[in-house]
mmCIF file of C-alpha atoms and ligand atoms in Angstrom:
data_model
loop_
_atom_site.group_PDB
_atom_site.id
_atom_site.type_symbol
_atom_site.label_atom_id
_atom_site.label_comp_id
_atom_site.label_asym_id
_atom_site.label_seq_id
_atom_site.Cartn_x
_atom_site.Cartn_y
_atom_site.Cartn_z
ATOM 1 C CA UNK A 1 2.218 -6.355 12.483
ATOM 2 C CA UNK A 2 0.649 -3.367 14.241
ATOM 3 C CA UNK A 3 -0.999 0.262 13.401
ATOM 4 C CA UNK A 4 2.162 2.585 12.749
ATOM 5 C CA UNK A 5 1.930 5.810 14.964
ATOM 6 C CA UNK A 6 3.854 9.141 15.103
ATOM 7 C CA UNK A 7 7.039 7.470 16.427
ATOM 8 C CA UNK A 8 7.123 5.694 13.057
ATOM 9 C CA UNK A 9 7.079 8.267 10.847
ATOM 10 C CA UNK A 10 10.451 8.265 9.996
ATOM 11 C CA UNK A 11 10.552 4.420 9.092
ATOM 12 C CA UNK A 12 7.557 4.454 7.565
ATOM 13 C CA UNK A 13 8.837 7.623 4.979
ATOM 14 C CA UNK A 14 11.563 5.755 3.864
ATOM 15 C CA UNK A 15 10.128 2.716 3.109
ATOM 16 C CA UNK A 16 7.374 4.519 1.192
ATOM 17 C CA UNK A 17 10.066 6.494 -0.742
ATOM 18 C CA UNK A 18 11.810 2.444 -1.639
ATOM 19 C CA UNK A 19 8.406 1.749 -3.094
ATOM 20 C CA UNK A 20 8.623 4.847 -4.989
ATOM 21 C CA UNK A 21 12.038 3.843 -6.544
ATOM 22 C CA UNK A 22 10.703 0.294 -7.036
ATOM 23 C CA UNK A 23 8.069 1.793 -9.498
ATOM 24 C CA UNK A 24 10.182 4.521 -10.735
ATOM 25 C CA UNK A 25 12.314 1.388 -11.876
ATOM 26 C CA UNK A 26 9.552 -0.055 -13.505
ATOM 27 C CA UNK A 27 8.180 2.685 -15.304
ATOM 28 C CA UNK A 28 9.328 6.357 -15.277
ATOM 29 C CA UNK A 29 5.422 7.073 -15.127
ATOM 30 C CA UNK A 30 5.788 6.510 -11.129
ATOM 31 C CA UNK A 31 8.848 8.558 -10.869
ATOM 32 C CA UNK A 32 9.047 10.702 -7.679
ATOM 33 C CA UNK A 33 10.763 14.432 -7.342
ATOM 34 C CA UNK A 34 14.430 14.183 -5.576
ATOM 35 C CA UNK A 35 15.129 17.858 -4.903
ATOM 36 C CA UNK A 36 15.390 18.480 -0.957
ATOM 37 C CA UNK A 37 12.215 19.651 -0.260
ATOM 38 C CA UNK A 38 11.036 16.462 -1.516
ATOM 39 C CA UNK A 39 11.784 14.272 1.522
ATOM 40 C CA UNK A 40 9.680 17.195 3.988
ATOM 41 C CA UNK A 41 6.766 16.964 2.014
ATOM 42 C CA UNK A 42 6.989 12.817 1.795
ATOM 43 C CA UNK A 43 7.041 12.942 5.350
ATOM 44 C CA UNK A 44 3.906 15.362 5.858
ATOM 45 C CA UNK A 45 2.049 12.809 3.380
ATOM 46 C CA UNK A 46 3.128 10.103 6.061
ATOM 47 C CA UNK A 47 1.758 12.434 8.728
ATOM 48 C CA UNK A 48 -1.615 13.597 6.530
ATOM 49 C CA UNK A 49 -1.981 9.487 6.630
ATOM 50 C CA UNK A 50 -1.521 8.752 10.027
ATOM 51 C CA UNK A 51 -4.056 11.196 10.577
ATOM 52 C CA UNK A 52 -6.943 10.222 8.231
ATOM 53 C CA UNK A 53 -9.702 8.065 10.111
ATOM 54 C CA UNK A 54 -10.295 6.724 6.193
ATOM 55 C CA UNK A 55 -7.050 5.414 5.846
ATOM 56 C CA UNK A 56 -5.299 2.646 7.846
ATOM 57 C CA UNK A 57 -1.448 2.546 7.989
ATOM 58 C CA UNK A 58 0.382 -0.917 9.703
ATOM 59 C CA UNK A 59 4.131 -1.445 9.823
ATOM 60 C CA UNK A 60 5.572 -5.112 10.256
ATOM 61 C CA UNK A 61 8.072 -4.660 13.438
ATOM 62 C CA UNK A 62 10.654 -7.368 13.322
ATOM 63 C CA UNK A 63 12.612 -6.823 16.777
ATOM 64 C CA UNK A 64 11.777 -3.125 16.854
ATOM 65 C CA UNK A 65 12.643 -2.705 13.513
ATOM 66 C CA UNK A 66 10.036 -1.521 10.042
ATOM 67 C CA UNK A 67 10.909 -3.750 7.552
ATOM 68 C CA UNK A 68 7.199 -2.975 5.918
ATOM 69 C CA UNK A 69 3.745 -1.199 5.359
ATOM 70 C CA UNK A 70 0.822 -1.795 3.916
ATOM 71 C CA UNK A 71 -2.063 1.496 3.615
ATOM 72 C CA UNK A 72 -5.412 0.676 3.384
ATOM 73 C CA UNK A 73 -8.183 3.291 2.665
ATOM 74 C CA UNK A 74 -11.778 3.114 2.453
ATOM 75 C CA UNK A 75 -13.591 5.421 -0.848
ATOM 76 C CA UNK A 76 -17.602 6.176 -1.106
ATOM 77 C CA UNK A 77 -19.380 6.175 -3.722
ATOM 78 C CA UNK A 78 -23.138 8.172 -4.716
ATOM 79 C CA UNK A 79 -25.901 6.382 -3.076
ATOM 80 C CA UNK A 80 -26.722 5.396 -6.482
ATOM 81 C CA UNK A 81 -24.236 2.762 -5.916
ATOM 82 C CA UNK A 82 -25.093 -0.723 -4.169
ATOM 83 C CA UNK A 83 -21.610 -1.223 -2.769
ATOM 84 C CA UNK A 84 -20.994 2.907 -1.299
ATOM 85 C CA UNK A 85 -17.943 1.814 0.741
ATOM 86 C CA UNK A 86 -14.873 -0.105 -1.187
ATOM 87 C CA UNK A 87 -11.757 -0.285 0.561
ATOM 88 C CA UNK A 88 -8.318 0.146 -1.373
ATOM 89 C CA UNK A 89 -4.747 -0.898 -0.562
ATOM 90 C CA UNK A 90 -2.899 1.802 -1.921
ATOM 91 C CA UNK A 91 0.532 0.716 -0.448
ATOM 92 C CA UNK A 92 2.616 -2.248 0.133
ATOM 93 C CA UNK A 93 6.428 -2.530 0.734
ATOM 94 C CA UNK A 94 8.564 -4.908 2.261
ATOM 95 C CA UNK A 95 11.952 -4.666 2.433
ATOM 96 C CA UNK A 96 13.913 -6.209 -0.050
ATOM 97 C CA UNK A 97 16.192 -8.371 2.363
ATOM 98 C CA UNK A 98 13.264 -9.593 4.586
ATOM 99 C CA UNK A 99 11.038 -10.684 1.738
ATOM 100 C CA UNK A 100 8.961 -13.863 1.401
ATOM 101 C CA UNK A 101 9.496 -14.775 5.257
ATOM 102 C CA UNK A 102 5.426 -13.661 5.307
ATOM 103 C CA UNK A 103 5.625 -10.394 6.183
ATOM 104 C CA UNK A 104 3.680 -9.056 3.205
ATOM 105 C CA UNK A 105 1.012 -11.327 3.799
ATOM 106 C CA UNK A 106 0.383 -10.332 7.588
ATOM 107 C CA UNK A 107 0.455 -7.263 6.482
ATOM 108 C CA UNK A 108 -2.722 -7.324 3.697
ATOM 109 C CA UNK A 109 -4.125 -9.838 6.555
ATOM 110 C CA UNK A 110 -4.199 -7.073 9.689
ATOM 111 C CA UNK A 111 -5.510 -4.253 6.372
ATOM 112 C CA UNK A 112 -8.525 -6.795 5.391
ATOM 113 C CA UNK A 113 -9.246 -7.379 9.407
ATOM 114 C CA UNK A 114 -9.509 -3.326 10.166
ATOM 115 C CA UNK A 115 -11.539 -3.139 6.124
ATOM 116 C CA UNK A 116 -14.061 -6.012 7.187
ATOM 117 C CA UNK A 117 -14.705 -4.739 11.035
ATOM 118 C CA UNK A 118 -16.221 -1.833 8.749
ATOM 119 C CA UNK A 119 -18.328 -4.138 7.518
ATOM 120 C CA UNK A 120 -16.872 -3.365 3.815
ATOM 121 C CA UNK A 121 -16.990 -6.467 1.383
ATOM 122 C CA UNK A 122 -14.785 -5.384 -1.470
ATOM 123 C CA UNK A 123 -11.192 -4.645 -1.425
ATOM 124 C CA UNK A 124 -9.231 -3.544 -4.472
ATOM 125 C CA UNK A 125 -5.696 -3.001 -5.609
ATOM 126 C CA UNK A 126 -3.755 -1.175 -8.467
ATOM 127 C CA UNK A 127 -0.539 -3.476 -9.565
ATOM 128 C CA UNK A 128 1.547 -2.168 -12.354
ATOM 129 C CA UNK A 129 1.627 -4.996 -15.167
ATOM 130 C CA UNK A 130 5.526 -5.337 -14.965
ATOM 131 C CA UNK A 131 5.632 -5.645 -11.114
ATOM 132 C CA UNK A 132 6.391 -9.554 -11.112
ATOM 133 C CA UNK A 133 6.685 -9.756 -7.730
ATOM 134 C CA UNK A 134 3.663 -8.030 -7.048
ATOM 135 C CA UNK A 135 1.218 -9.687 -9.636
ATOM 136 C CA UNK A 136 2.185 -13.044 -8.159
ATOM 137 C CA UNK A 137 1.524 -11.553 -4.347
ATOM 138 C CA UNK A 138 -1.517 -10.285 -5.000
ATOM 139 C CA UNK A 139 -3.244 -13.754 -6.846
ATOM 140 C CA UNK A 140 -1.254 -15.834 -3.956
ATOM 141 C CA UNK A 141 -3.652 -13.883 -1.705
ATOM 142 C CA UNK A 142 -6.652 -14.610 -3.625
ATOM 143 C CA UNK A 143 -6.627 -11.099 -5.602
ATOM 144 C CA UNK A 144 -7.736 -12.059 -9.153
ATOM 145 C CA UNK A 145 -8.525 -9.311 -12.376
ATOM 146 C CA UNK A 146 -11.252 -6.635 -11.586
ATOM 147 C CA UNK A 147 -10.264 -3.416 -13.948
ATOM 148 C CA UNK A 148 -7.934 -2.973 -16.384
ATOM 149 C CA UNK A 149 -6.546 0.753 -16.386
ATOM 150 C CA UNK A 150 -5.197 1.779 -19.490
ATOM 151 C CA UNK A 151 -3.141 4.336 -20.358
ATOM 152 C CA UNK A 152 -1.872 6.314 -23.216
ATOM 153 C CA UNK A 153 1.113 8.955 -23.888
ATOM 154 C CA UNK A 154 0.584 12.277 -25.538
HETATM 155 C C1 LIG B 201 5.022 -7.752 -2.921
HETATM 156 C C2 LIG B 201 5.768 -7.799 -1.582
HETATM 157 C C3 LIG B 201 5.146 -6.814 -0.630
HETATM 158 C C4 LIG B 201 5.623 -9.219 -1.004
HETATM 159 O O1 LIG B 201 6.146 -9.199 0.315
HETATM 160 P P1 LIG B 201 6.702 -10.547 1.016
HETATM 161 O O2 LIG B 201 6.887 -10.267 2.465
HETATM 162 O O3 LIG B 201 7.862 -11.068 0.278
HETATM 163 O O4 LIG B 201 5.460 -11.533 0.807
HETATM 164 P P2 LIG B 201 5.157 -12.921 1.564
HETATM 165 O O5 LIG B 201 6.421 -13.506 2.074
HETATM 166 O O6 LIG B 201 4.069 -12.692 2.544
HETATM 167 O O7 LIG B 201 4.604 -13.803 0.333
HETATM 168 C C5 LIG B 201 3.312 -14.383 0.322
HETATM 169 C C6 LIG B 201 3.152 -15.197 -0.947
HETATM 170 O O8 LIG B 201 3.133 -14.343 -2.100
HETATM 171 C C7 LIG B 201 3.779 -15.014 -3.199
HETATM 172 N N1 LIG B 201 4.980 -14.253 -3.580
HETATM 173 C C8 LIG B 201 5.590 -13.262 -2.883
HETATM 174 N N2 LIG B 201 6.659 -12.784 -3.569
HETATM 175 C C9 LIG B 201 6.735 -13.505 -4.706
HETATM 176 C C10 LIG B 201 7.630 -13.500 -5.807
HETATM 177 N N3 LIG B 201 8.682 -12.654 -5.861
HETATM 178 N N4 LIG B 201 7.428 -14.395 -6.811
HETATM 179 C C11 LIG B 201 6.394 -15.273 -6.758
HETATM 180 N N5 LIG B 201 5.509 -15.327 -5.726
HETATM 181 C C12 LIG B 201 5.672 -14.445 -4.728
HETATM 182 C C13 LIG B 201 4.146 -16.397 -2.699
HETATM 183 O O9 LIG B 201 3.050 -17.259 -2.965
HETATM 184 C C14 LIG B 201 4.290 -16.148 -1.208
HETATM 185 O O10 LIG B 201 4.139 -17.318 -0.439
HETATM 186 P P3 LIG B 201 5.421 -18.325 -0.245
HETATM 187 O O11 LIG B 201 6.614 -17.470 0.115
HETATM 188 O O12 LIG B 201 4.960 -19.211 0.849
HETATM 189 O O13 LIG B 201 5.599 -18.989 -1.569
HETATM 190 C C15 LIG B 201 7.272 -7.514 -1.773
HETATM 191 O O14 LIG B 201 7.791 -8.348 -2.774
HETATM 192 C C16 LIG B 201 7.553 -6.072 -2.163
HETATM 193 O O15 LIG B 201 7.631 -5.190 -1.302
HETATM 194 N N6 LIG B 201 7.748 -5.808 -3.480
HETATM 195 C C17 LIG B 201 8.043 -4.470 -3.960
HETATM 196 C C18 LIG B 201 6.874 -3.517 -3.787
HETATM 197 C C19 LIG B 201 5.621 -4.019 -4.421
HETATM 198 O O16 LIG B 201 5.624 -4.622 -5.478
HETATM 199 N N7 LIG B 201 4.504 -3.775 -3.743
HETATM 200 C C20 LIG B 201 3.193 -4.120 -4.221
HETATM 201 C C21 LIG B 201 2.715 -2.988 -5.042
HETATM 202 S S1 LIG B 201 1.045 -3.228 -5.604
#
């Protein structure tokens, strides 16, 4: 596992698209736009991230190849707050064919190393409720129930 750069931009874009359809399949909430301009603006999203000293992007290189990534970010709060800093894991994607072989986990591992050397203590993650695979991920790693987000169609 390492910190993606520019060369992997292309890699990285398509793997974050295969989460897209992962969710999309789950819910048509997630659903993502197809039309051609679609897959530019994906890719400048990839760039905006690789730029953004909040937000952390690694890839899991298996012999040169991305099978996954995992994007952390860090959010602030008001100084009202006693935690300002909380860190977020807003994606994770392995490859379908290379899963449970650990790459998921080294992945969240390297994120939580670059969220603690910023001296943040709280780390948080949004998991749709019908992502099986995901729910039991997350509690494997020691993720347990934090907020509920609930949502409603009008
Ligand atoms: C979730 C995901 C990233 C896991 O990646 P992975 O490389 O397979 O994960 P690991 O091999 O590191 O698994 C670590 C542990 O998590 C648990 N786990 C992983 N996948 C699981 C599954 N399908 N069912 C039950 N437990 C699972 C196991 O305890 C596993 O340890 P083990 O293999 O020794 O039993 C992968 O399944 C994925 O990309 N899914 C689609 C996208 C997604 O759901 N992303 C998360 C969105 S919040």
């Amino acid at each position: 596992v390492r910190r993606a750069g520019a060369r992997d931009r292309e890699a990285v874009t398509a793997l974050w698209l295969a989460l897209g359809e992962h969710h999309a399949a789950l819910d048509p909430a997630f659903a993502r736009r197809r039309d051609p301009a679609a897959l530019a603006e994906a890719g400048e999203l990839v760039r905006g991230e690789l730029r953004d000293p909040d937000s952390a992007l690694f890839v899991w290189d298996v012999e040169g190849r991305v099978r996954g990534l995992c994007v952390a970010r860090v959010g602030r709060a008001p100084r009202i707050a006693v935690e300002r800093e909380r860190a977020e894991i807003s994606d994770l994607y392995v490859e379908p064919e290379a899963r449970r072989a650990g790459g998921g986990r080294a992945l969240v591992e390297a994120a939580l190393d670059w969220v603690r050397e910023r001296g943040i203590e709280r780390i948080v993650v949004r998991v749709a409720v019908g992502n099986r695979e995901g729910q039991a991920f997350w509690r494997a790693l020691g993720f347990g129930d934090f907020m509920d987000v609930l949502g409603r169609r009008l």
